[in-house]
Coordinates of C-alpha atoms in Angstrom, one line a residue:
M1 CA 48.4 -58.9 -37.9
R2 CA 46.8 -56.9 -35.1
S3 CA 47.7 -58.1 -31.6
L4 CA 44.8 -58.8 -29.2
T5 CA 44.1 -56.5 -26.3
F6 CA 43.9 -57.9 -22.8
D7 CA 40.1 -57.4 -22.7
E8 CA 39.7 -59.3 -26.0
L9 CA 41.9 -62.1 -24.8
F10 CA 40.0 -62.3 -21.4
A11 CA 36.7 -62.4 -23.2
M12 CA 37.9 -65.3 -25.4
L13 CA 39.3 -67.1 -22.4
S14 CA 36.0 -66.6 -20.5
A15 CA 34.1 -68.3 -23.3
V16 CA 36.2 -71.4 -23.1
A17 CA 35.3 -74.3 -20.8
L18 CA 38.6 -74.9 -19.0
S19 CA 39.4 -78.4 -17.6
A20 CA 41.1 -78.9 -14.3
G21 CA 44.4 -79.4 -16.1
D22 CA 43.9 -76.2 -18.1
L23 CA 43.2 -74.2 -14.8
A24 CA 46.4 -75.7 -13.2
R25 CA 48.5 -74.6 -16.2
L26 CA 47.0 -71.1 -16.1
R27 CA 47.7 -70.8 -12.4
E28 CA 51.3 -71.9 -12.9
W29 CA 51.7 -69.4 -15.7
I30 CA 50.3 -66.5 -13.5
A31 CA 52.5 -67.6 -10.6
S32 CA 55.6 -67.5 -12.9
I33 CA 55.0 -63.9 -13.9
A34 CA 53.9 -62.6 -10.5
H35 CA 55.7 -59.6 -9.2
P36 CA 56.2 -58.7 -5.5
A37 CA 55.1 -55.1 -6.1
E38 CA 51.4 -56.0 -5.9
C39 CA 51.9 -58.0 -2.7
I40 CA 54.0 -55.3 -1.2
A41 CA 51.4 -52.6 -2.0
L42 CA 48.7 -54.7 -0.3
I43 CA 50.8 -55.2 2.8
E44 CA 51.6 -51.4 3.1
Q45 CA 48.0 -50.5 2.5
A46 CA 46.7 -53.0 5.1
A47 CA 49.2 -51.8 7.7
A48 CA 48.8 -48.1 7.1
G49 CA 48.7 -46.1 10.4
R50 CA 49.9 -49.1 12.4
P51 CA 51.6 -48.0 15.7
C52 CA 54.9 -49.4 16.8
P53 CA 54.5 -53.2 17.4
H54 CA 57.0 -53.0 20.2
C55 CA 55.6 -50.3 22.4
G56 CA 52.3 -49.2 20.8
C57 CA 53.4 -45.6 20.2
A58 CA 52.0 -44.0 17.0
R59 CA 54.9 -41.5 16.6
K60 CA 57.5 -42.7 14.1
H61 CA 59.5 -41.6 11.1
R62 CA 60.7 -43.4 7.9
C63 CA 63.9 -45.3 8.2
G64 CA 64.9 -46.7 4.8
Q65 CA 63.7 -49.8 3.1
A66 CA 64.4 -53.5 3.3
S67 CA 63.1 -56.5 1.3
G68 CA 60.9 -54.0 -0.6
L69 CA 59.0 -52.8 2.6
Q70 CA 59.3 -49.4 4.1
R71 CA 60.9 -49.4 7.6
F72 CA 60.0 -47.0 10.4
R73 CA 61.8 -46.0 13.6
C74 CA 59.7 -45.4 16.7
L75 CA 60.3 -42.0 18.4
H76 CA 59.4 -43.5 21.8
C77 CA 61.4 -46.7 22.1
G78 CA 63.8 -46.1 19.2
R79 CA 63.3 -49.6 17.7
S80 CA 62.6 -50.1 14.0
H81 CA 59.9 -52.1 12.3
N82 CA 58.0 -52.7 9.1
A83 CA 54.5 -53.6 8.2
L84 CA 55.1 -57.3 9.0
T85 CA 57.0 -57.0 12.3
K86 CA 55.4 -59.3 14.9
T87 CA 52.9 -60.8 12.5
P88 CA 53.0 -64.4 11.4
L89 CA 54.4 -63.3 8.0
A90 CA 57.5 -61.6 9.4
R91 CA 60.8 -62.6 7.6
L92 CA 59.0 -64.7 5.0
R93 CA 60.6 -64.4 1.6
K94 CA 59.5 -64.8 -2.0
K95 CA 56.7 -62.2 -1.8
E96 CA 56.0 -62.6 -5.5
C97 CA 54.6 -66.1 -4.6
W98 CA 52.4 -65.1 -1.7
L99 CA 49.2 -64.3 -3.6
P100 CA 49.3 -67.4 -5.8
Y101 CA 50.0 -69.4 -2.7
L102 CA 47.0 -67.9 -0.9
Q103 CA 44.8 -68.8 -3.9
C104 CA 45.9 -72.4 -3.2
V105 CA 44.9 -71.9 0.4
L106 CA 41.4 -70.8 -0.7
E107 CA 41.2 -74.0 -2.9
S108 CA 42.3 -76.2 0.0
R109 CA 45.3 -77.5 -2.0
T110 CA 47.6 -80.1 -0.5
V111 CA 51.2 -79.2 0.4
R112 CA 52.6 -80.8 -2.7
D113 CA 50.0 -79.4 -5.1
A114 CA 50.5 -75.9 -3.8
A115 CA 54.3 -76.3 -4.0
Q116 CA 54.1 -77.4 -7.7
I117 CA 51.7 -74.6 -8.7
V118 CA 53.6 -71.8 -7.0
G119 CA 57.1 -73.1 -7.7
V120 CA 58.5 -73.5 -4.2
H121 CA 59.8 -76.6 -2.3
R122 CA 57.3 -78.7 -0.5
T123 CA 58.8 -77.9 2.9
T124 CA 58.4 -74.2 2.1
S125 CA 54.8 -74.9 1.2
F126 CA 54.2 -76.6 4.5
R127 CA 55.9 -73.8 6.5
W128 CA 53.9 -71.2 4.7
R129 CA 50.6 -73.0 5.3
H130 CA 51.2 -72.7 9.1
R131 CA 52.2 -69.0 8.8
F132 CA 49.5 -67.7 6.5
V133 CA 46.6 -69.7 8.0
P134 CA 47.2 -68.8 11.6
G135 CA 47.5 -65.2 10.6
A136 CA 44.2 -65.0 8.6
M137 CA 42.2 -67.3 10.9
R138 CA 42.3 -64.7 13.7
D139 CA 39.5 -63.0 11.7
R140 CA 36.9 -64.4 14.1
P141 CA 33.8 -63.1 15.8
K142 CA 34.3 -61.5 19.3
T143 CA 31.1 -62.9 20.7
L144 CA 28.1 -65.1 19.7
S145 CA 24.5 -64.1 20.1
A146 CA 20.9 -65.3 20.5
I147 CA 20.8 -69.1 20.2
V148 CA 24.2 -70.7 20.4
E149 CA 24.9 -74.4 19.8
A150 CA 28.0 -76.0 21.3
D151 CA 29.3 -79.4 20.9
E152 CA 32.7 -81.1 20.7
T153 CA 34.2 -83.5 18.2
Y154 CA 37.1 -85.8 18.9
R155 CA 40.0 -87.1 16.8
L156 CA 42.6 -89.6 17.7
E157 CA 45.7 -87.9 19.0
S158 CA 48.5 -87.6 16.3
Q159 CA 52.2 -86.9 16.7
K160 CA 52.7 -86.8 12.9
G161 CA 56.1 -85.2 12.0
S162 CA 57.4 -85.4 15.6
R163 CA 61.0 -86.7 16.0
T164 CA 60.3 -88.1 19.5
L165 CA 57.1 -90.0 20.3
T166 CA 55.7 -89.9 23.8
R167 CA 54.0 -93.3 23.2
R168 CA 54.6 -96.5 21.3
P169 CA 54.0 -96.0 17.5
R170 CA 50.6 -97.1 16.1
K171 CA 50.2 -99.2 13.0
R172 CA 48.6 -97.5 10.0
G173 CA 44.9 -97.0 10.6
G174 CA 45.6 -97.3 14.3
V175 CA 42.9 -97.1 16.9
A176 CA 42.8 -96.1 20.5
K177 CA 43.6 -98.7 23.2
R178 CA 40.6 -97.7 25.3
R179 CA 37.0 -97.7 24.3
G180 CA 35.1 -94.5 24.1
I181 CA 36.6 -91.0 24.6
S182 CA 39.9 -91.0 26.5
R183 CA 43.1 -89.1 26.9
E184 CA 44.1 -90.6 23.5
H185 CA 41.7 -88.2 21.7
D186 CA 42.0 -84.5 21.0
C187 CA 38.9 -82.5 21.8
L188 CA 37.8 -79.7 19.3
L189 CA 35.1 -77.6 20.9
V190 CA 32.9 -75.7 18.4
A191 CA 30.3 -73.0 19.3
R192 CA 28.0 -71.7 16.5
D193 CA 25.0 -69.3 16.6
R194 CA 22.1 -69.4 14.2
S195 CA 23.5 -66.6 12.1
G196 CA 26.5 -68.8 11.2
Q197 CA 29.1 -67.1 13.4
T198 CA 31.5 -69.9 14.5
L199 CA 34.2 -70.2 17.1
D200 CA 36.5 -73.2 17.5
F201 CA 38.8 -74.2 20.4
H202 CA 41.3 -77.0 20.9
T203 CA 40.8 -77.9 24.5
G204 CA 43.5 -80.6 24.7
R205 CA 43.0 -84.3 25.2
G206 CA 40.1 -86.1 26.8
Q207 CA 36.5 -85.0 27.4
V208 CA 35.8 -81.3 27.8
T209 CA 35.7 -80.1 31.4
V210 CA 33.7 -77.4 33.2
E211 CA 36.9 -75.4 33.6
Q212 CA 37.7 -75.5 29.9
L213 CA 34.1 -74.4 29.1
H214 CA 34.6 -71.4 31.4
E215 CA 37.9 -70.6 29.7
C216 CA 36.6 -70.9 26.1
L217 CA 32.9 -70.0 26.2
K218 CA 32.3 -67.6 29.0
P219 CA 34.2 -64.7 27.3
V220 CA 32.2 -65.0 24.1
L221 CA 28.7 -65.7 25.4
P222 CA 26.6 -62.8 26.7
L223 CA 24.3 -63.5 29.6
D224 CA 21.2 -63.2 27.3
V225 CA 22.1 -66.1 25.0
L226 CA 20.4 -69.5 25.0
L227 CA 23.0 -72.2 25.0
I228 CA 22.1 -75.5 23.5
S229 CA 24.2 -78.7 23.9
D230 CA 23.9 -82.4 24.2
G231 CA 23.2 -84.0 27.6
A232 CA 26.8 -83.8 28.9
V233 CA 26.9 -82.8 32.6
S234 CA 29.8 -80.3 32.0
Y235 CA 27.6 -78.0 29.9
R236 CA 24.8 -78.0 32.5
R237 CA 27.3 -77.1 35.3
F238 CA 29.0 -74.5 33.2
A239 CA 25.7 -72.8 32.3
A240 CA 24.5 -72.8 36.0
E241 CA 27.8 -71.3 37.2
A242 CA 27.9 -68.7 34.4
G243 CA 24.2 -67.7 34.8
I244 CA 23.4 -68.6 31.2
T245 CA 20.1 -70.1 30.0
H246 CA 20.7 -73.7 28.9
E247 CA 18.8 -76.4 27.1
A248 CA 20.0 -79.9 26.5
V249 CA 19.2 -82.3 23.7
N250 CA 19.3 -85.9 24.9
V251 CA 21.0 -87.4 21.9
Q252 CA 21.7 -90.7 23.6
A253 CA 18.0 -91.3 24.0
G254 CA 17.4 -90.6 20.3
E255 CA 16.2 -87.0 20.6
R256 CA 17.4 -84.8 17.7
V257 CA 15.0 -81.8 17.4
R258 CA 12.7 -80.3 19.9
G259 CA 11.2 -77.3 18.2
A260 CA 14.0 -74.7 17.9
I261 CA 16.1 -76.7 20.3
H262 CA 18.7 -78.8 18.4
I263 CA 22.5 -78.9 17.7
Q264 CA 22.1 -79.7 14.0
N265 CA 24.1 -76.7 12.8
V266 CA 27.2 -77.4 14.9
N267 CA 27.0 -81.1 14.1
S268 CA 26.8 -80.2 10.4
W269 CA 29.9 -78.1 10.8
H270 CA 31.7 -81.0 12.4
S271 CA 30.7 -83.2 9.4
R272 CA 31.9 -80.7 6.8
F273 CA 35.2 -80.3 8.7
K274 CA 35.9 -84.1 8.9
S275 CA 35.1 -84.6 5.2
W276 CA 37.3 -81.6 4.3
L277 CA 40.1 -82.9 6.4
V278 CA 40.4 -86.2 4.6
R279 CA 42.3 -84.7 1.7
F280 CA 45.3 -84.0 4.0
R281 CA 45.6 -87.6 5.1
G282 CA 46.1 -87.0 8.8
V283 CA 47.1 -83.9 10.6
A284 CA 49.3 -83.5 13.7
S285 CA 47.5 -82.6 17.0
R286 CA 49.6 -79.5 17.4
Y287 CA 48.2 -78.1 14.1
L288 CA 44.6 -79.2 14.6
I289 CA 43.4 -75.7 15.6
H290 CA 45.0 -74.3 12.4
Y291 CA 43.0 -76.7 10.2
S292 CA 39.7 -75.9 12.1
G293 CA 40.4 -72.2 11.7
W294 CA 41.1 -72.8 8.0
Q295 CA 37.8 -74.6 7.5
R296 CA 36.1 -71.8 9.5
L297 CA 37.5 -69.2 7.0
L298 CA 36.3 -71.2 4.1
D299 CA 32.9 -71.8 5.7
T300 CA 32.1 -68.1 6.4
R301 CA 33.1 -67.0 2.9
R302 CA 34.1 -63.6 4.3
L303 CA 37.7 -63.8 3.0
T304 CA 37.2 -64.8 -0.6
T305 CA 40.3 -63.6 -2.4
P306 CA 44.1 -63.9 -1.8
A307 CA 44.2 -60.2 -1.2
H308 CA 41.6 -60.5 1.6
L309 CA 43.6 -63.3 3.3
L310 CA 46.8 -61.3 3.0
C311 CA 45.3 -58.1 4.5
A312 CA 43.6 -60.1 7.3
A313 CA 47.0 -61.6 8.3
V314 CA 48.6 -58.2 8.4
Q315 CA 45.8 -56.1 9.9
L316 CA 44.9 -58.3 12.9
D317 CA 48.1 -57.8 14.8
Q318 CA 48.0 -54.0 15.0
V319 CA 49.2 -53.5 18.6
G320 CA 51.9 -56.1 18.8
G321 CA 52.7 -58.3 21.7

């Protein structure tokens, strides 16, 4: 009996309507036969020509191999490095599992689901989440342009996973002790232009201040932009001090749209983020910026494959520090 070629098998598989269970079994099988060579090749390719991460010098020579990666020795500082030195992925093991795990990141899998699919322990899955996502989420725009909407969303502060609480523990489904926005809430500031470019900032607890707006928004807003926000006084003061044109939407008075003046885009992003975050059943405040960056990656659809995510995590730390 003639054996099928891969193209024939792939054509047959493409014609079958696969259920969620079938897809999970297929992913588990692919993860079980994955080989680190593909992952290593992508890492070396993404980091090609990278200068020394310790001093920035481009002069180096080969210095053996370790963990499958080529090592180099800098001719200036004499220290050795590889393609992952001083990146969030440095010293991570099981490279044969990285690409299947990054597919789980693209699918917004929970820690336990990803661990089962890839074949690692759930604590490894959690640690990897907060190494891969921060690495890739630095693929963000340098500046915003034209019309920029800015608004903040607030979440109740969480010390999930902390061994030592700085307050009395809440009951499940806990609420803040004070009404309205207070120091019990984490502030996530989001700025988004009409082309879909998005930037997110975790400004800490309580309402956003003028100083925080200067720190977060001033470096990314050219002077010719039109900044649109709600009626908060902090935005008006920031825009006046920064010399930026500003329009406010009086949301409290029921105003939503005034011609092209609205904050519907950024509020829509907030809504998608909150809906997406539900699957994780609560996230710690210290990781909030990781999750907003993760959602931003998915929302822009620029990094659509595990290889894209891996290369982004490696490439974006070219100079070290």
